[in-house]
Structures are given as structure tokens and as C-alpha cells.
Coordinates of C-alpha atoms and ligand atoms in Angstrom, one line a residue:
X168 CA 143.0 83.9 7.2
X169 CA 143.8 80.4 5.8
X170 CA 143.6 79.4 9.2
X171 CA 140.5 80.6 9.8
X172 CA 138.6 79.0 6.8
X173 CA 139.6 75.5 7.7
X174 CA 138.2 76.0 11.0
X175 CA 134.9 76.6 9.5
X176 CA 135.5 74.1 6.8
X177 CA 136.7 71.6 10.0
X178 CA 133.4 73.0 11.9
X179 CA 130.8 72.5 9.1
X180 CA 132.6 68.9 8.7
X181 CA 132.6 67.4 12.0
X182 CA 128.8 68.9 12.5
X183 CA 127.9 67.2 9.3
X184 CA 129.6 63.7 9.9
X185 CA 130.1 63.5 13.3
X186 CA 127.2 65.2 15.3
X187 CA 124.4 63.4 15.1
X188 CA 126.5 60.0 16.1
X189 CA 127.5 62.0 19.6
X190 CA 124.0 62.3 20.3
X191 CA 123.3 58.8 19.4
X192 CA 125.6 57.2 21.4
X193 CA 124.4 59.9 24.4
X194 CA 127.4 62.1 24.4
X195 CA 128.1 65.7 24.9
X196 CA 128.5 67.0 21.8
X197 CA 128.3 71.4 23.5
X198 CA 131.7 71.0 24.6
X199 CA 133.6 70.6 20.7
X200 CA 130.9 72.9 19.4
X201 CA 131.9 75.4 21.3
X202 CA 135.7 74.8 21.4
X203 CA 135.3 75.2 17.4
X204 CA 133.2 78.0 17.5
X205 CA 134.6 81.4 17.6
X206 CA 137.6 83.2 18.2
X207 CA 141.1 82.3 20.0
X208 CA 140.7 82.6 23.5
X209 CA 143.4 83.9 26.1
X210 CA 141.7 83.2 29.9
X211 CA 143.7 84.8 32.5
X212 CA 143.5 83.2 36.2
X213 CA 144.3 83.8 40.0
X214 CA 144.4 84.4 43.1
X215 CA 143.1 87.8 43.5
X216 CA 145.3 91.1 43.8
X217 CA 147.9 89.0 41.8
X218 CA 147.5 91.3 39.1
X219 CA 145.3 90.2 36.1
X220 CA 143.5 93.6 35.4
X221 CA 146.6 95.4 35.6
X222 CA 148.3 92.9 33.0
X223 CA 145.0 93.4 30.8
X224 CA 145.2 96.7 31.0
X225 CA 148.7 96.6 30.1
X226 CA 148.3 94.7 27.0
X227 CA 144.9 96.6 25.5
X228 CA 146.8 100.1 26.3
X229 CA 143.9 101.1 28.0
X230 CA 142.3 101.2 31.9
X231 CA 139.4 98.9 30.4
X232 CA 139.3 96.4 34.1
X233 CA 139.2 98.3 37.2
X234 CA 142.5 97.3 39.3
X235 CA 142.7 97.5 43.5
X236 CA 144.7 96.2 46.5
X237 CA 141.6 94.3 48.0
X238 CA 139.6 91.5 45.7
X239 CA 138.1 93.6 43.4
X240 CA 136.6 92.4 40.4
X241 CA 134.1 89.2 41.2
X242 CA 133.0 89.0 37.4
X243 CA 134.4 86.7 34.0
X244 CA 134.8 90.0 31.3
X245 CA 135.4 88.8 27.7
X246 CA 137.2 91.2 26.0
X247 CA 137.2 91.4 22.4
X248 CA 136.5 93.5 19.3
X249 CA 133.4 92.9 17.6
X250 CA 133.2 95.8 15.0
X251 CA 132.3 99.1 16.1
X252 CA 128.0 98.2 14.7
X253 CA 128.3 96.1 17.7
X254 CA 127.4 97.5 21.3
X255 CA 130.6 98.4 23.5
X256 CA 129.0 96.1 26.6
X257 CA 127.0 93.2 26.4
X258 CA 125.4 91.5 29.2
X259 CA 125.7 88.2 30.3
X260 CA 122.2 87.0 29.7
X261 CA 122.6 88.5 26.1
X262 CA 126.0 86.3 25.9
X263 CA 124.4 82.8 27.0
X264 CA 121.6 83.2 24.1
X265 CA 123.7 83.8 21.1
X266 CA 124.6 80.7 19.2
X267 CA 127.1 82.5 17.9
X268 CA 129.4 82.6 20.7
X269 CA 130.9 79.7 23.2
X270 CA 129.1 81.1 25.9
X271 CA 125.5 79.0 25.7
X272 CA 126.6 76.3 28.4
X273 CA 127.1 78.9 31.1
X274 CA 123.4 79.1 31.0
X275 CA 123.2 76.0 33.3
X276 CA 124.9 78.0 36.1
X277 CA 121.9 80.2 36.7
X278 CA 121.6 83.7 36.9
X279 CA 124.1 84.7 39.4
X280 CA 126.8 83.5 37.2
X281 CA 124.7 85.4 34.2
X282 CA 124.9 88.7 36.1
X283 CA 128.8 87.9 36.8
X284 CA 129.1 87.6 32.2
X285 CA 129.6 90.4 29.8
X286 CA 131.5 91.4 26.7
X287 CA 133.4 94.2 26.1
X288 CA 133.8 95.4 22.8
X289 CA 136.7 97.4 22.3
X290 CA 138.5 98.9 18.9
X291 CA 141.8 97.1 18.4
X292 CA 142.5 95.3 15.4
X293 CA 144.2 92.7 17.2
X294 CA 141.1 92.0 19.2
X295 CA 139.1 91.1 15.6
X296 CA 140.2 87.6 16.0
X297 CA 141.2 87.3 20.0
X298 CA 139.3 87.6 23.1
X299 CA 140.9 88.0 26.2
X300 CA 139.0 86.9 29.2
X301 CA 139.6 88.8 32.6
X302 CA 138.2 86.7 36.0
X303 CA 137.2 86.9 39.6
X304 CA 140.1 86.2 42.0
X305 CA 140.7 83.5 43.4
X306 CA 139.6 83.8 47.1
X307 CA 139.8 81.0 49.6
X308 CA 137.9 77.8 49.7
X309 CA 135.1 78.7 51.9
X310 CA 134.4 81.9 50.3
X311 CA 134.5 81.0 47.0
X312 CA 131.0 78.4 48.4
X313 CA 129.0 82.3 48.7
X314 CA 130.1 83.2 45.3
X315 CA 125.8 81.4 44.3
X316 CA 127.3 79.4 41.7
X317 CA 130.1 76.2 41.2
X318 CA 133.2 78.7 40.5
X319 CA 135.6 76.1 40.3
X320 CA 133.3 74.4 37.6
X321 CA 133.0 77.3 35.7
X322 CA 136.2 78.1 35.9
X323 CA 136.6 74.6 33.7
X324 CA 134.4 75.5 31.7
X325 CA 136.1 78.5 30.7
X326 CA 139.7 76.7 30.9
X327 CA 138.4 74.1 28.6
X328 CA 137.8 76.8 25.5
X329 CA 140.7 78.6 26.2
X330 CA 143.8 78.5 24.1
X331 CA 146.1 79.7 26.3
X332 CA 145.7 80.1 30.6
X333 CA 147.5 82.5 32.0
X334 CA 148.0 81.4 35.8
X335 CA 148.9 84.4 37.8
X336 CA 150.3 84.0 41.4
X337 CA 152.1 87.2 43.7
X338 CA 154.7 86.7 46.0
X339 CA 152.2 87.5 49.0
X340 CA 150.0 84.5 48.1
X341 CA 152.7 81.9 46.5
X342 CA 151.0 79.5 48.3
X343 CA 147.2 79.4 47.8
X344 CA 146.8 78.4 44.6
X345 CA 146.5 74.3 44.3
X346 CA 142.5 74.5 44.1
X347 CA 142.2 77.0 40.9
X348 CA 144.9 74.3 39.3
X349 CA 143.3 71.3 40.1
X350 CA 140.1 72.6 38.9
X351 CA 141.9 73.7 35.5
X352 CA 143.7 70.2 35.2
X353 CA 140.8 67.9 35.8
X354 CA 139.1 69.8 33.0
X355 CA 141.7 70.0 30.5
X356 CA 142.5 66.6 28.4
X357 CA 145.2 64.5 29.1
X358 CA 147.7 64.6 26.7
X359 CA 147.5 68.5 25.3
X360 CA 146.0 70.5 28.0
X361 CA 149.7 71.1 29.8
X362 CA 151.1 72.7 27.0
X363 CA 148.2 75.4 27.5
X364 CA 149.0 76.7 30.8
X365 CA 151.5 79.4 31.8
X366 CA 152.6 80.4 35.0
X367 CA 153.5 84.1 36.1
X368 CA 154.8 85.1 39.0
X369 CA 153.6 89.2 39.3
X370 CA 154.9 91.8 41.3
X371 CA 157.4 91.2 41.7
X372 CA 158.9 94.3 42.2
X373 CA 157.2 94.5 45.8
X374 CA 159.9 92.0 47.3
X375 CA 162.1 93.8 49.0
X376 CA 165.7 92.1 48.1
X377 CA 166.2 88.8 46.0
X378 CA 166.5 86.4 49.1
X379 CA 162.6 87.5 49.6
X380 CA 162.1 86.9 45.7
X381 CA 163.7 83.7 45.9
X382 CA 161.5 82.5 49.1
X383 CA 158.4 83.5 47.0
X384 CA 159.3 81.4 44.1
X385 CA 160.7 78.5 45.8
X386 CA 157.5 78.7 47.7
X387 CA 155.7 78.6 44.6
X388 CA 157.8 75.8 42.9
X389 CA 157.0 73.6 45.8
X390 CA 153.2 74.3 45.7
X391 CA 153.3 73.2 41.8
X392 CA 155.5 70.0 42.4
X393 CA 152.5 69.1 44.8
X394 CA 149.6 69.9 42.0
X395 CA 151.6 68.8 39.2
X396 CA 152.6 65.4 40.9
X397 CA 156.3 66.5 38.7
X398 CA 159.4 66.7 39.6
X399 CA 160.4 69.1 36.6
X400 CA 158.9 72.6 37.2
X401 CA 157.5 74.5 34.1
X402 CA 158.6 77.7 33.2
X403 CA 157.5 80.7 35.6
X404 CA 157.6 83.6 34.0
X405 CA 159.0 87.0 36.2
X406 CA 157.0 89.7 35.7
X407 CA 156.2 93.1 37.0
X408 CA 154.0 96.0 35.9
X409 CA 156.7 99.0 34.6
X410 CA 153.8 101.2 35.2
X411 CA 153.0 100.4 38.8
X412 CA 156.4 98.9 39.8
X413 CA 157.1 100.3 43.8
X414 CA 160.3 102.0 43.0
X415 CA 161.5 103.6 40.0
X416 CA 164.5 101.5 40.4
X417 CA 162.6 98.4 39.8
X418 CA 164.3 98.1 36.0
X419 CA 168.1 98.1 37.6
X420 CA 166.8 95.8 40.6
X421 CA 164.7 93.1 38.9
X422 CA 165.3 91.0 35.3
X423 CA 161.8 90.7 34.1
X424 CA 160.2 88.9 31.4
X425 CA 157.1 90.6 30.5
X426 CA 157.6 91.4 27.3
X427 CA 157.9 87.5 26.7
X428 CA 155.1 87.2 28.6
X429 CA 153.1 89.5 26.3
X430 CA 154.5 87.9 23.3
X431 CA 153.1 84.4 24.2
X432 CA 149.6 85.8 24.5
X433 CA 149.8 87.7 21.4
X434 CA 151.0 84.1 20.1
X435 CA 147.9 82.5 21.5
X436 CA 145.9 82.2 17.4
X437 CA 148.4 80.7 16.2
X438 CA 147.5 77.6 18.4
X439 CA 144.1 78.0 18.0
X440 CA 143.4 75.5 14.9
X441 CA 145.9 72.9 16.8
X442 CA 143.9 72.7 19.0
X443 CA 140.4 72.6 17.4
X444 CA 142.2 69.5 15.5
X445 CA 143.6 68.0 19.4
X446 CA 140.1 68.6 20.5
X447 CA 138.4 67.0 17.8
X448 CA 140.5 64.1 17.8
X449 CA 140.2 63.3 21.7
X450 CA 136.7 63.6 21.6
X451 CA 135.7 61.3 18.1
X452 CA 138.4 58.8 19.4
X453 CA 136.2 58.7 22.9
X454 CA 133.0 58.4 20.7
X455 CA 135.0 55.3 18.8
X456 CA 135.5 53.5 21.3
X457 CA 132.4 54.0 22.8
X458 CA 130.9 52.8 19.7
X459 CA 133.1 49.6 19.6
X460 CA 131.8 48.4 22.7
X461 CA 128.1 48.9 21.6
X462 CA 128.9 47.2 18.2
X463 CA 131.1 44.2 20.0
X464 CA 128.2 43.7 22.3
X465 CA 125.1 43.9 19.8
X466 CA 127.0 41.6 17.5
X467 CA 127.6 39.3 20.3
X468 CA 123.7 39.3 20.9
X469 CA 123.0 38.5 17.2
X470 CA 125.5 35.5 17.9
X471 CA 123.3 34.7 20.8
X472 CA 120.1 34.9 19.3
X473 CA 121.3 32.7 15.9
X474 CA 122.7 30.4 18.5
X475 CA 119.0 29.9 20.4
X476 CA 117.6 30.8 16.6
X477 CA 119.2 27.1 15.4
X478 CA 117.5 24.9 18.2
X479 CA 114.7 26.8 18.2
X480 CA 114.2 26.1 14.6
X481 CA 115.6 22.4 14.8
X482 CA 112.9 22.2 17.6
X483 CA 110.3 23.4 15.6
X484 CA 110.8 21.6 12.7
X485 CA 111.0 18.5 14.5
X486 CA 107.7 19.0 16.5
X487 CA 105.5 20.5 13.0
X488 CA 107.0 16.9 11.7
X489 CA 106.3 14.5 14.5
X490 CA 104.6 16.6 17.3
X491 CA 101.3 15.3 16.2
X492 CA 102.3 11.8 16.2
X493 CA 103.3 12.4 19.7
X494 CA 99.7 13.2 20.7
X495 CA 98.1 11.0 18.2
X496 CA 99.9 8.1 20.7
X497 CA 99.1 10.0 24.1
X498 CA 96.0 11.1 23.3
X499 CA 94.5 9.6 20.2
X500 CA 94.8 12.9 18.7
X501 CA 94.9 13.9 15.9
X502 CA 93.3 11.1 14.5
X503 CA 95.3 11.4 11.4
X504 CA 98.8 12.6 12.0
X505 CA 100.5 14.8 8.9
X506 CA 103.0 12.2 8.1
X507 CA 100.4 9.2 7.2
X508 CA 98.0 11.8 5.5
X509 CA 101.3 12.6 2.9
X510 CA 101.6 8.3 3.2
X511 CA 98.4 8.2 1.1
X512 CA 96.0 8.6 3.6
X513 CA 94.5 11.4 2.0
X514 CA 96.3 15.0 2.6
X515 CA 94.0 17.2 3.8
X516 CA 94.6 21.0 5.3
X517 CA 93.4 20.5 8.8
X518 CA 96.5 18.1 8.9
X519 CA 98.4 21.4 8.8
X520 CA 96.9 22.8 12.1
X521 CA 97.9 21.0 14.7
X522 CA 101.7 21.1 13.4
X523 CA 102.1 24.6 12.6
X524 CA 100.6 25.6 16.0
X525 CA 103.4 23.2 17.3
X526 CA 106.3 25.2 15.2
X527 CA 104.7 28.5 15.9
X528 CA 105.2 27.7 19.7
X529 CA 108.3 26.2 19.6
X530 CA 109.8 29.7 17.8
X531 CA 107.7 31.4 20.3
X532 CA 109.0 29.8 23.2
X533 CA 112.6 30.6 21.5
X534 CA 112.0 34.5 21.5
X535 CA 110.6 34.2 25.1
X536 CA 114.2 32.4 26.1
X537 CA 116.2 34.7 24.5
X538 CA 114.4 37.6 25.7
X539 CA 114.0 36.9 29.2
X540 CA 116.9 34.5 29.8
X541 CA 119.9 34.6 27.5
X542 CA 119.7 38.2 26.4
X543 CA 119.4 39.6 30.1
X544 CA 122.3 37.2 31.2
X545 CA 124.0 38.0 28.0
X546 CA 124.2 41.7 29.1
X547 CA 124.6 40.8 32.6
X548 CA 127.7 38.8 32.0
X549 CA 129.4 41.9 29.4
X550 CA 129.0 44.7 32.0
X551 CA 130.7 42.7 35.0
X552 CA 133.4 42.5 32.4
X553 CA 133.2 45.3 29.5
X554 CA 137.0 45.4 29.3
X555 CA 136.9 42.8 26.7
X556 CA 134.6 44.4 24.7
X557 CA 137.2 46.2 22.7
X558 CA 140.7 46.2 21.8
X559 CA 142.8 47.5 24.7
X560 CA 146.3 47.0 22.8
X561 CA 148.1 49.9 24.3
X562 CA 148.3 52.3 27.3
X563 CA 146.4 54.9 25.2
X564 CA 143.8 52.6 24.4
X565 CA 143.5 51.4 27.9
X566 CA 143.4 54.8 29.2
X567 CA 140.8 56.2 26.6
X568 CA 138.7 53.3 28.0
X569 CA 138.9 53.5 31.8
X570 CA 137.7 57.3 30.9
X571 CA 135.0 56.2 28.9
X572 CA 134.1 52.5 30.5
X573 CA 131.1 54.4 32.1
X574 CA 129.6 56.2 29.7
X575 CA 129.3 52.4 27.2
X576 CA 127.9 50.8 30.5
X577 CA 125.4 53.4 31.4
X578 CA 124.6 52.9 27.4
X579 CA 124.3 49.3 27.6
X580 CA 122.5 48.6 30.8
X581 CA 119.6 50.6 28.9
X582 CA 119.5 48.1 25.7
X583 CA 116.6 45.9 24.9
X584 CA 116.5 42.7 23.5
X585 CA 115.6 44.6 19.8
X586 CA 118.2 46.5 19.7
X587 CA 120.5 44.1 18.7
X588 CA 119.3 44.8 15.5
X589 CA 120.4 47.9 15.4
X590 CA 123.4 48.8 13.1
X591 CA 126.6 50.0 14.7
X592 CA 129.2 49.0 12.2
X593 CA 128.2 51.6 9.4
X594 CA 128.7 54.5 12.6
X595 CA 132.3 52.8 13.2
X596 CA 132.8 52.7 9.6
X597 CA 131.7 56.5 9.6
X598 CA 133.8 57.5 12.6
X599 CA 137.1 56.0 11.7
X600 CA 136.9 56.7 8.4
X601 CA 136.7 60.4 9.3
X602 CA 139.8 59.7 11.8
X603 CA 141.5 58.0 9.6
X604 CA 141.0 59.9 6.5
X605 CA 139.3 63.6 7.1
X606 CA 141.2 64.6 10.3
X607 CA 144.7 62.7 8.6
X608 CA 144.2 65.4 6.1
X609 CA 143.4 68.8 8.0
X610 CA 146.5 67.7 10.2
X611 CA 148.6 67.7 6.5
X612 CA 146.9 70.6 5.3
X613 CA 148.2 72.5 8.9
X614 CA 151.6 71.3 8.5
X615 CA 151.6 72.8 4.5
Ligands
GTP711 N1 153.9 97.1 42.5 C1 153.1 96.5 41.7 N2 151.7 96.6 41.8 C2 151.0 95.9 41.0 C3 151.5 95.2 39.9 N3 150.5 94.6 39.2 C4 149.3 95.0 39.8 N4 149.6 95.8 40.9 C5 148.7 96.4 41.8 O1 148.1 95.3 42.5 C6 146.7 95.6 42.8 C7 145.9 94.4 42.2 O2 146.0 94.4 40.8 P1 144.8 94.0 39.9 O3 145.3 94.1 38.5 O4 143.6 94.7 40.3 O5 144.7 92.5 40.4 P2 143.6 91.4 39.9 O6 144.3 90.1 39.9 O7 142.9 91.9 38.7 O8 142.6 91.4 41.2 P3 141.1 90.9 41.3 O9 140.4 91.6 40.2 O10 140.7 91.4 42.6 O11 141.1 89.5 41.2 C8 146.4 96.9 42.1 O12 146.4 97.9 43.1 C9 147.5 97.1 41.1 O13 147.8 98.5 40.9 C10 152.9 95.1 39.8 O14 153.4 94.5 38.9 N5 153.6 95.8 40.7
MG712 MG1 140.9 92.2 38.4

């Protein structure tokens, strides 16, 4: 419960504070909106047949997903309990227009993904604050092209709100698998998307003597040394459905661990504000820097621009004092020059003409130069080397910026000369003082 009400106190925070500077410095804000919104999310993947529906089933207590031998659900259910006011299905399209709910950037997908959405709403108390999220299975490559939208995409998607990702694999199909986790790694952030995956070998109980078994998972272990790029393979967990299992021997036959299994979904709230607070800070320390490099850069065209500023002014003052005497002597006019009209010569306006139409040139020429010249080549120059536009101290800060190196450019390749003026510090100020300060304290307040 405690939990719940700093995730709304962290949500109406960071959309107060932090918001409106993602969309100033042209960056996604949908994707941490919608990872604080709502309820923890279990997302369970695979290759079909490998036994998600059964394990859903399993863990609601009742046949709520169809199961079959041959690929047989092609649609993402949510499964969750929304109060029994609420309808017991709700379609997809329904799900992509309520604010409410995580599920507003699927709309981008089009409708075939829409028609592939809904919600079921069942009565469990455990459901109030969990969804579970049942998916198509995984087919092969080719097929998964005819599917009429980007499935490994949207698979992302889904993987990115998750807190927890079941990966399910069978023995029949150990080795199919390396596309539905690259899709899921790409998406998920660097440092604490790993600990959200867990692998499950199902059915086990359908190999027919532990050399099989043990072909299966070795088999699987090398497929995930390939997609992990490691060495050190993750837990897989054993399972099998008691239920379904082929032989009623299964229990003396095969060790399982699906009742640990079942306990580290149940477990999957817990990590929900963990990861609100992970999310949160990946994505405001990839607006920081962001920010840096458009402060570093619009600072270094205020340098610029004082710098042409000083000779444009030396320049002007020097022709509004002498320019006339220049022309006086070149071409006998003025005939009185300002300088002997102060002399005594009698001080008259008109003496003011000819030299402030010199000064007013000379600043003008000076905007002209640093608009067309020194502010172009000023930018030019910074983008074939942005690295230096911000502090690259550590391998986390170098990271953080070869991620995010594009996005600044794409931002500063679209400044004008005026913008310079515009003030970035107070946003940096803004942003780390929220890292520094609000985030420091919800990470305190978690640990209490
Ligand atoms: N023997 C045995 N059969 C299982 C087990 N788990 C699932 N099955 C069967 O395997 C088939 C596929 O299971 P599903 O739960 O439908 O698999 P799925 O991953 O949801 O498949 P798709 O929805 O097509 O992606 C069904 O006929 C299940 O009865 C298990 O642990 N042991
Ligand atoms: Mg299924």
C-alpha cells in the first residue's frame, strides 16, 4: 500500500518537474509515463506450444487461455482484476484509448495489432494489483512478417513495461528462440533489464529419459551463450505442468521447480517501484546529458557572439568617431566632420548623421558575420566533434552518450543563431537537482 502511494507521489513528481523538459529537448516522454502508470506487470513469452497458457492457467486456477499442440493463441491477453463494476473483456481498441492504462502507444501499430489486444478481468484478489500478460508464440522468422504488424517491436514494447519476463522454451524447440531475446534485450536498458528476465524450460516431462533432458538443455544453454554473448548461464528453471504431465510417474521421474517458478511471479510487485525508480533514473540522466550538450554549445555561441560583439563595437565606435573624417578627406564630405564641430566649430545635430549611420552598420555588419559565418561554422565545427561537449569522465558517462550522441546532434543541427539565447542552465539546474535531491530521497524512502 505504501508502495503504491509513492509511485503516484513519484508519478505526479516527475510529470510535474520533469515532463515538460523531455518534450523540450524532443524526447520520448510515453515510454516512463507508461512504465509508472498502472499496475505490476508479469509478461510471459515464447516459442509457441512451449506452454504459456497452460502455466497461466495454472497460476489463475482457472482454464481462462485456451491451450493446444499446434500454435494456438496469435493474440497479447492482459489479464488482471479490475473490480467486478468493470466488464469481464475488454477489447483492444477500448485498451489503446484509456489513459489510464500503459496500453496508448500500441495504437501506432494499427488495427491488426488492435484486434490481437484485450483485457480480461477476472476476480482474484491477487490480480487487484498484478496483470499477467499471455502472448502469441513465437513462430519462425518468416511467418512472424504475415502477422500485419512489427511483432518483434511490439513485443518490446510490451517487454519494456514489464516487471518481470517469463521466457518459456520446450525441449522440442530449445533451439529457436535467439530472435524473441534479442528483440527483448535491445529494448530493455542496459544495466537493470537482465535481472528482469527468467528462463523456463517446460515440459519437461515429455523427454523420455534424462540423457534426452540433458540434450534439451544443453541445447538451450548453448543457444543463450550465443544471445547473451556470456559465458555464465542464468538460472533455467525446470518445470512441468502436474496437471498435464505425460505419465503419472512424472513426480518420481523429474525434480521440478515450479513451485519456485510460481513464487517468483507472485514476487513480481515487489519489484515494481524498483523499477519505476531504475526507469526514472536511466531516462532523466539521458535527458541530462542531453541538456549538457545543448547548454555547452549555446554557451559557447554566447562566447562567440561577445567575441565578434567586442570588435564589432571597437569597430563601431571607431568609425561613429573618425568615419566621417575619412570621407570628409576622400570625398570632401561631410563638410564638417563631428570631431571639429565638438572643437568649437559649432555642434550641430546633422553632425550626428553621418556617424551614427557608420556605427549602426558597423553592428550590423557584425550580426550579419556572426549569423552567416561564425555561428554556422560555430555549429559546424561542434557536431564533427560533440564528444567534447560534455564530461565523458567514466565508462557510464561515455556509454550514456554514445546512446544519446544522436538525439543532441539531431537537436543541434536544427538551432538558429537566436537561440543562443535561450536558457539551458536553469533546465540543468532543474534536472539534477531532481537527481540529486528528489530521486536520492524516494531511493531512501524504499530502503526504510
Ligand atoms: N506434457 C505436458 N504438456 C504440456 C505442458 N504444458 C503444456 N502442455 C501442453 O502443450 C500444449 C501447448 O500448451 P499451451 O499452454 O497452449 O502453449 P502456449 O505456449 O500457450 O502456445 P501458444 O498459445 O500457441 O503460443 C497444450 O496441449 C498443453 O496441454 C507440460 O508441462 N507437460
Ligand atoms: Mg497460448
Amino acid at each position: 500500500m505504501l508502495k503504491t502511494k509513492l509511485q503516484t507521489e513519484l508519478q505526479n513528481k516527475v510529470n510535474k518537474k520533469i515532463a515538460p523538459l523531455f518534450s523540450k529537448y524532443g524526447m520520448d516522454f510515453s515510454n516512463l509515463e507508461s512504465s509508472m502508470k498502472w499496475k505490476p506487470i508479469v509478461l510471459i513469452i515464447g516459442n509457441y506450444s512451449s506452454g504459456k497458457s497452460t502455466l497461466i492457467n495454472e497460476i489463475i486456477g482457472t482454464d481462462i487461455q485456451r491451450t493446444g499442440q499446434a500454435p494456438t493463441d496469435d493474440a497479447f491477453t492482459v489479464i488482471t482484476c479490475e473490480g467486478s463494476d468493470k466488464p469481464d473483456e475488454v477489447p483492444g481498441s477500448t485498451l489503446i484509448n484509456d489513459d489510464r492504462l500503459p496500453f496508448v502507444k500500441f495504437k501506432q501499430y494499427g488495427e491488426k495489432l488492435t484486434s490481437h489486444l484485450c483485457l480480461k478481468n477476472i476476480d482474484s484478489p491477487r490480480f487487484e494489483n498484478m496483470a499477467i500478460i499471455d502472448s502469441p508464440g513465437m513462430l519462425d522468422a518468416t511467418t512472424e512478417k504475415d502477422r500485419g504488424y512489427d511483432y518483434m517491436e511490439v513485443l518490446g514494447e510490451f517487454a519494456k513495461m514489464a516487471d518481470l519476463i517469463v521466457l518459456m522454451f520446450d525441449p522440442h524447440k530449445a533451439g529457436t528462440i535467439k530472435e524473441t531475446y534479442s528483440a527483448i534485450r535491445n529494448t530493455l536498458p542496459e544495466k537493470s533489464g537482465e535481472d528482469r528476465i527468467i528462463f523456463v524450460m517446460s515440459r519437461i516431462d515429455e523427454c523420455d529419459n534424462i540423457s534426452d533432458l540433458v540434450r534439451s538443455y544443453g541445447t538451450l544453454c548453448w543457444n543463450m551463450s550465443q544471445m547473451t554473448g556470456r559465458k555464465d548461464i542464468p538460472h533455467i528453471y525446470l518445470t512441468y505442468s502436474p496437471d498435464i504431465a505425460s505419465s503419472p510417474k512424472a513426480a518420481d521421474l523429474w525434480p521440478q521447480e515450479r513451485i519456485e517458478l510460481m513464487e517468483k511471479i507472485y514476487a513480481a510487485p515487489g519489484l515494481r517501484i524498483n523499477h519505476i525508480l531504475e526507469d526514472i533514473d536511466r531516462q532523466v540522466h539521458e535527458l541530462q546529458i542531453v541538456c549538457e550538450a545543448v547548454t555547452e554549445f549555446t554557451q559557447r555561441g554566447r562566447k562567440l557572439f561577445m567575441k565578434i560583439g567586442k570588435i564589432t563595437v571597437g569597430l563601431g565606435i571607431g568609425l561613429f568617431c573618425f568615419g566621417d573624417v575619412l570621407t570628409n578627406s576622400l570625398i570632401s564630405l561631410p563638410q564638417q566632420t563631428l570631431i571639429s564641430s565638438l572643437r568649437g566649430e559649432g555642434f550641430s545635430f546633422t553632425n550626428l548623421i553621418l556617424p551614427l549611420i557608420f556605427l549602426c552598420s558597423a553592428l550590423a555588419l557584425g550580426t550579419i558575420i556572426f549569423n552567416n559565418f561564425g555561428f554556422k561554422r560555430l555549429l559546424q565545427k561542434t557536431l564533427s566533434n560533440s564528444r567534447d561537449l560534455v564530461n565523458l569522465e567514466n565508462e557510464y558517462r561515455r556509454n550514456l552518450w554514445d546512446k544519446m550522441s544522436g538525439k543532441a546532434d539531431r537537436l543541434l543541427r536544427n538551432k538558429k543563431a537566436n537561440d543562443i539565447w535561450q536558457g539551458h542552465s536553469g533546465n540543468l539546474t532543474k534536472i539534477s537537482r531532481f537527481l540529486d535531491s528528489d530521486l536520492k530521497k524516494y531511493y531512501e524512502k524504499l530502503r526504510s
